[in-house]
Amino acid sequence: MRPDPGSPQLTRTLALQIRRHALRMVTQARASHIGSALSIADIVAVLYGAVLKLDPANPRAARRDRFILSKGHACVAVYAALAETGFFPRAWLDSYGAPDSPLLNHISHSVPGAEFSTGSLGHGLPFGAGKALALRRVRAPSRVFVLMSDGELDEGSNWEAFMFAAHHKLDRLHAIIDYNKLQSLTSITRTLGLEPLADKLRAFGWAVREVDGHNHEALQAALGEAQPGQPSALIAHTTKGKGVSFMEDQVAWHYRSPDAAQLTQALAELEAHHA
Amino acid sequence: MRDAFIAELVAQAESDDKVVLLVGDLGWSVIEPFAERFPDRFFNAGVAEQNMLGLAAGLASEGCRVFAYSIANFPTFRCAEQLRNDVDHHVLPVTIVAVGGGLAYGNLGYSHHAVQDYGLVRMLPNMLIAAPGDPQEVRACMRYLADSPGPAYLRLGKAGEPSLHAAPPRVSPGEWLTLREGDGSGRSFLCTGTTLAATLRRVEADPLLAGHAVHSLPLWGARHKARQLDQLAAWQAIVSVEDHYADCGFGSWLLEAKNAAGIDTQVTIEALTPPPAHPLSPSLPEGAPTCP
């Protein structure tokens, strides 16, 4: 029997494809940030496989949901999801890292399906709030999802936007926080502690839920949940480098790219885990 | 100038429901005509310029024509990266409306002096600088922006500037407006922004300058240098006038345009000079340990 469209079985398969593509892309490009991409692979798979209302044949359709990757350095996960869901040919992924590739190493709005170029942190949520404000004015059914990192919450611009969105009751705005507890040099706790994060966001007026960011059933239930009159924040507890044993929870894989042997091992681990 | 701006904005908003005004908690006694008439298109972003510029870009990406109003340094230097990445790089129809260009805020001090803003904005390739010289040029620039939406920086004085044109002139990026013809000696003052009125008064009052022409260049920016070549070549000598530091300013932009074309028009820059440095010395009690 075929699984239902959007079922956890299918989104888990999409997550596997995203992880495979991401690993191959950063290896061939000798690029960084594989840990960040693996951290969000399940969230991105559930979004593109089951939550976002999108039309790959018409990436700018007025009634689409908007997805903004604020942690633009994790772009390979989103490029892979866009290719797997038909926004552009999978072959484009092979160009990652080439001088003339449209797939820049931070997400680029020149790629079909990518709403907004980021790369510097703290830009996605204010932009998403502006979109939500504009869409409400025209009574559009669209929702706006902004996927952010935890380290990114150091940026004050996010807290400006948290205040604004709650004050203006932007209840079609969804912030997803990839809470893998690591930032660029070391852990969150040893850099600028975020706890109590859920309480902070509630105090800012947001409807807050917490979820295991690698559990597809839980993600499907939580993503898109909304309270009338409040913007929604989903704190997704994740593991940086998820799915590849030697990358998990290691700051080094924010920077390193795998060699051929490491790629082979990583892909084998993914297959074994999925089977 | 502020009144001409808001009157023109209200008129545009009447016919275009995509016009949205954001303010950074500024504009008391200026923005009320818009806020009262179009409450659903007016948002006070609070004292939070990074978010205001991100909001502006987000709104514009959904088809709104956004005006973001504040005192000149705040919607530029405070959130320079939002202007660079969110607005300019995505080529979105957001106009930064900066009040208090140059030294208009006088004794309010350095925080309020906009004397490096051209330098920041003119590095951004898609930004159009709109620095009108009088209220009629404000109206003309606003009408140009309505017809040609894109990233723009509208730099206003404060209030009470005299009208120097009888009616809103036709304006186009890079094109000089003639305020005074001169006597054919081939010398002209080329002004941008609110230096225009004082320059006209000066030329009219000083017999030594009697032969000079006076021009205004309200619309310029990184993409409009080539348009300068013919206009510069028609003059033997130009004095550029701006209320901005010479570094990275208007005259500097003009010289870059001139040098690229190898024109031999003499260009003299009249601009502001930074005051002498006034360092803040750390006050340490006698015998206190010092930083290693």
Tab-separated table of C-alpha atoms in Angstrom, chain B residues 49-264:
chain	number	residue	atom	x	y	z
B	49	GLU	CA	15.226	50.458	13.108
B	50	GLN	CA	16.641	47.042	12.222
B	51	ASN	CA	13.175	45.549	12.504
B	52	MET	CA	11.623	48.525	10.709
B	53	LEU	CA	13.825	47.971	7.658
B	54	GLY	CA	13.196	44.221	7.693
B	55	LEU	CA	9.455	44.869	7.921
B	56	ALA	CA	9.738	47.360	5.077
B	57	ALA	CA	11.455	44.791	2.872
B	58	GLY	CA	8.915	42.107	3.799
B	59	LEU	CA	5.974	44.397	3.037
B	60	ALA	CA	7.562	45.491	-0.233
B	61	SER	CA	8.192	41.872	-1.251
B	62	GLU	CA	4.413	41.397	-1.128
B	63	GLY	CA	3.741	44.356	-3.415
B	64	CYS	CA	3.523	47.269	-0.993
B	65	ARG	CA	5.263	50.567	-1.764
B	66	VAL	CA	6.847	51.312	1.569
B	67	PHE	CA	8.037	54.603	3.023
B	68	ALA	CA	10.119	54.288	6.196
B	69	TYR	CA	10.428	57.598	8.001
B	70	SER	CA	12.983	58.573	10.622
B	71	ILE	CA	15.835	60.960	11.448
B	72	ALA	CA	18.588	60.482	8.897
B	73	ASN	CA	21.202	58.378	10.736
B	74	PHE	CA	18.690	56.027	12.326
B	75	PRO	CA	17.185	54.291	9.255
B	76	THR	CA	20.637	54.160	7.606
B	77	PHE	CA	23.665	53.693	9.844
B	78	ARG	CA	21.733	52.020	12.664
B	79	CYS	CA	20.489	49.340	10.296
B	80	ALA	CA	22.964	49.608	7.436
B	81	GLU	CA	22.978	45.869	6.815
B	82	GLN	CA	19.192	45.656	6.572
B	83	LEU	CA	19.360	48.459	4.011
B	84	ARG	CA	22.141	46.675	2.132
B	85	ASN	CA	20.877	43.076	2.234
B	86	ASP	CA	17.116	43.227	2.674
B	87	VAL	CA	16.207	46.314	0.637
B	88	ASP	CA	18.958	47.043	-1.867
B	89	HIS	CA	20.052	43.502	-2.734
B	90	HIS	CA	16.455	42.391	-3.321
B	91	VAL	CA	15.717	45.629	-5.265
B	92	LEU	CA	12.529	46.287	-3.315
B	93	PRO	CA	10.378	49.437	-3.497
B	94	VAL	CA	11.292	50.884	-0.136
B	95	THR	CA	11.968	54.597	0.255
B	96	ILE	CA	13.893	55.614	3.342
B	97	VAL	CA	12.611	59.051	4.279
B	98	ALA	CA	15.334	60.793	6.241
B	99	VAL	CA	14.606	64.088	7.927
B	100	GLY	CA	17.316	66.435	9.068
B	101	GLY	CA	19.837	65.967	6.276
B	102	GLY	CA	23.207	67.646	6.837
B	103	LEU	CA	23.422	69.860	9.904
B	104	ALA	CA	19.704	70.650	10.042
B	105	TYR	CA	19.470	69.504	13.654
B	106	GLY	CA	22.248	71.909	14.700
B	107	ASN	CA	22.721	71.902	18.437
B	108	LEU	CA	21.145	68.464	18.852
B	109	GLY	CA	24.664	67.324	18.133
B	110	TYR	CA	26.644	64.704	16.300
B	111	SER	CA	24.134	61.874	16.800
B	112	HIS	CA	21.668	63.857	14.673
B	113	HIS	CA	24.048	65.242	12.038
B	114	ALA	CA	23.646	63.419	8.729
B	115	VAL	CA	27.023	64.170	7.176
B	116	GLN	CA	28.035	60.674	6.021
B	117	ASP	CA	24.679	59.366	4.797
B	118	TYR	CA	25.328	59.926	1.084
B	119	GLY	CA	28.515	57.953	1.490
B	120	LEU	CA	26.679	54.965	2.903
B	121	VAL	CA	23.747	55.066	0.515
B	122	ARG	CA	25.670	55.729	-2.661
B	123	MET	CA	27.708	52.546	-2.198
B	124	LEU	CA	24.518	50.513	-2.527
B	125	PRO	CA	24.155	49.834	-6.245
B	126	ASN	CA	20.369	49.891	-6.532
B	127	MET	CA	19.613	52.847	-4.283
B	128	LEU	CA	18.455	56.084	-5.854
B	129	ILE	CA	19.352	59.131	-3.798
B	130	ALA	CA	16.626	61.764	-3.825
B	131	ALA	CA	17.970	64.953	-2.267
B	132	PRO	CA	15.535	67.688	-3.256
B	133	GLY	CA	16.548	71.345	-2.990
B	134	ASP	CA	13.143	72.799	-2.164
B	135	PRO	CA	9.547	71.705	-1.483
B	136	GLN	CA	8.741	71.667	-5.213
B	137	GLU	CA	11.598	69.255	-5.829
B	138	VAL	CA	10.267	67.131	-2.959
B	139	ARG	CA	6.966	66.817	-4.815
B	140	ALA	CA	8.767	66.113	-8.085
B	141	CYS	CA	10.931	63.398	-6.506
B	142	MET	CA	7.906	61.779	-4.875
B	143	ARG	CA	6.123	61.657	-8.236
B	144	TYR	CA	9.201	60.156	-9.861
B	145	LEU	CA	9.345	57.464	-7.147
B	146	ALA	CA	5.658	56.680	-7.686
B	147	ASP	CA	6.306	56.114	-11.393
B	148	SER	CA	9.592	54.222	-10.920
B	149	PRO	CA	9.382	52.197	-7.698
B	150	GLY	CA	12.657	50.853	-6.342
B	151	PRO	CA	15.048	51.255	-3.429
B	152	ALA	CA	15.433	54.953	-2.652
B	153	TYR	CA	16.749	57.353	-0.055
B	154	LEU	CA	14.742	60.570	0.227
B	155	ARG	CA	16.767	63.121	2.157
B	156	LEU	CA	14.782	66.045	3.479
B	157	GLY	CA	15.704	69.133	5.449
B	158	LYS	CA	13.353	69.861	8.294
B	159	ALA	CA	10.666	72.444	7.742
B	160	GLY	CA	10.279	75.943	6.402
B	161	GLU	CA	12.591	75.702	3.383
B	162	PRO	CA	11.560	78.256	0.725
B	163	SER	CA	10.137	77.218	-2.641
B	164	LEU	CA	12.664	78.024	-5.376
B	165	HIS	CA	10.739	76.589	-8.327
B	166	ALA	CA	7.317	77.927	-9.291
B	167	ALA	CA	5.955	74.400	-9.673
B	168	PRO	CA	7.264	70.843	-9.340
B	169	PRO	CA	9.918	70.472	-12.067
B	170	ARG	CA	10.319	67.367	-14.200
B	171	VAL	CA	13.066	65.262	-12.647
B	172	SER	CA	14.979	62.265	-13.874
B	173	PRO	CA	17.962	60.432	-12.339
B	174	GLY	CA	21.228	62.212	-13.042
B	175	GLU	CA	19.644	65.248	-14.704
B	176	TRP	CA	20.559	68.732	-13.624
B	177	LEU	CA	17.832	71.315	-13.095
B	178	THR	CA	18.656	74.904	-14.044
B	179	LEU	CA	17.850	77.459	-11.368
B	180	ARG	CA	19.976	80.274	-12.793
B	181	GLU	CA	21.378	80.456	-16.308
B	182	GLY	CA	24.616	82.388	-15.683
B	183	ASP	CA	26.312	84.708	-18.162
B	184	GLY	CA	27.948	82.164	-20.441
B	185	SER	CA	31.296	82.242	-18.645
B	186	GLY	CA	31.089	78.477	-18.265
B	187	ARG	CA	30.968	78.352	-14.497
B	188	SER	CA	28.205	76.799	-12.411
B	189	PHE	CA	27.345	75.795	-8.878
B	190	LEU	CA	25.859	72.305	-8.859
B	191	CYS	CA	23.923	71.679	-5.659
B	192	THR	CA	22.248	68.658	-4.156
B	193	GLY	CA	19.799	68.726	-1.276
B	194	THR	CA	19.035	71.743	0.840
B	195	THR	CA	22.220	73.618	-0.051
B	196	LEU	CA	20.319	75.020	-3.011
B	197	ALA	CA	18.606	77.985	-1.327
B	198	ALA	CA	21.750	79.269	0.386
B	199	THR	CA	23.757	78.888	-2.825
B	200	LEU	CA	21.234	80.910	-4.812
B	201	ARG	CA	21.237	83.644	-2.178
B	202	ARG	CA	25.027	83.676	-2.171
B	203	VAL	CA	25.337	83.955	-5.953
B	204	GLU	CA	22.755	86.716	-6.044
B	205	ALA	CA	24.458	88.658	-3.252
B	206	ASP	CA	28.114	88.387	-4.339
B	207	PRO	CA	29.095	90.456	-7.400
B	208	LEU	CA	32.144	88.226	-7.920
B	209	LEU	CA	29.826	85.273	-8.502
B	210	ALA	CA	27.362	87.190	-10.661
B	211	GLY	CA	28.185	85.242	-13.811
B	212	HIS	CA	27.742	81.805	-12.300
B	213	ALA	CA	24.894	79.487	-13.144
B	214	VAL	CA	23.165	77.469	-10.421
B	215	HIS	CA	21.937	73.914	-10.942
B	216	SER	CA	20.275	71.384	-8.713
B	217	LEU	CA	20.752	67.625	-8.988
B	218	PRO	CA	18.051	66.016	-6.849
B	219	LEU	CA	18.212	62.431	-8.152
B	220	TRP	CA	21.534	60.584	-8.297
B	221	GLY	CA	23.288	57.435	-7.153
B	222	ALA	CA	25.640	54.624	-8.119
B	223	ARG	CA	23.861	53.803	-11.359
B	224	HIS	CA	23.654	57.354	-12.688
B	225	LYS	CA	27.242	58.465	-13.143
B	226	ALA	CA	27.282	58.030	-16.902
B	227	ARG	CA	24.463	60.579	-17.229
B	228	GLN	CA	26.895	63.241	-15.886
B	229	LEU	CA	29.310	63.187	-18.780
B	230	ASP	CA	27.500	65.388	-21.323
B	231	GLN	CA	26.308	67.760	-18.669
B	232	LEU	CA	29.763	68.184	-17.124
B	233	ALA	CA	31.424	68.556	-20.514
B	234	ALA	CA	29.281	71.624	-21.260
B	235	TRP	CA	30.982	73.584	-18.462
B	236	GLN	CA	34.535	74.820	-17.920
B	237	ALA	CA	34.250	74.782	-14.163
B	238	ILE	CA	31.787	73.353	-11.678
B	239	VAL	CA	31.566	73.909	-7.961
B	240	SER	CA	29.683	71.056	-6.311
B	241	VAL	CA	27.856	72.006	-3.134
B	242	GLU	CA	26.664	69.614	-0.433
B	243	ASP	CA	25.987	69.534	3.304
B	244	HIS	CA	27.976	66.333	3.791
B	245	TYR	CA	31.606	65.466	4.358
B	246	ALA	CA	33.699	65.593	1.192
B	247	ASP	CA	34.718	61.967	1.663
B	248	CYS	CA	32.335	59.700	-0.236
B	249	GLY	CA	29.929	62.562	-0.804
B	250	PHE	CA	28.264	64.191	-3.777
B	251	GLY	CA	31.312	65.994	-5.178
B	252	SER	CA	33.328	62.842	-4.776
B	253	TRP	CA	30.686	60.958	-6.787
B	254	LEU	CA	30.859	63.666	-9.463
B	255	LEU	CA	34.659	63.404	-9.636
B	256	GLU	CA	34.426	59.634	-10.054
B	257	ALA	CA	32.021	60.160	-12.951
B	258	LYS	CA	34.290	62.799	-14.509
B	259	ASN	CA	37.483	60.785	-14.171
B	260	ALA	CA	35.930	57.725	-15.744
B	261	ALA	CA	35.226	59.755	-18.871
B	262	GLY	CA	38.424	61.812	-18.963
B	263	ILE	CA	36.546	65.107	-19.149
B	264	ASP	CA	38.632	68.194	-18.328
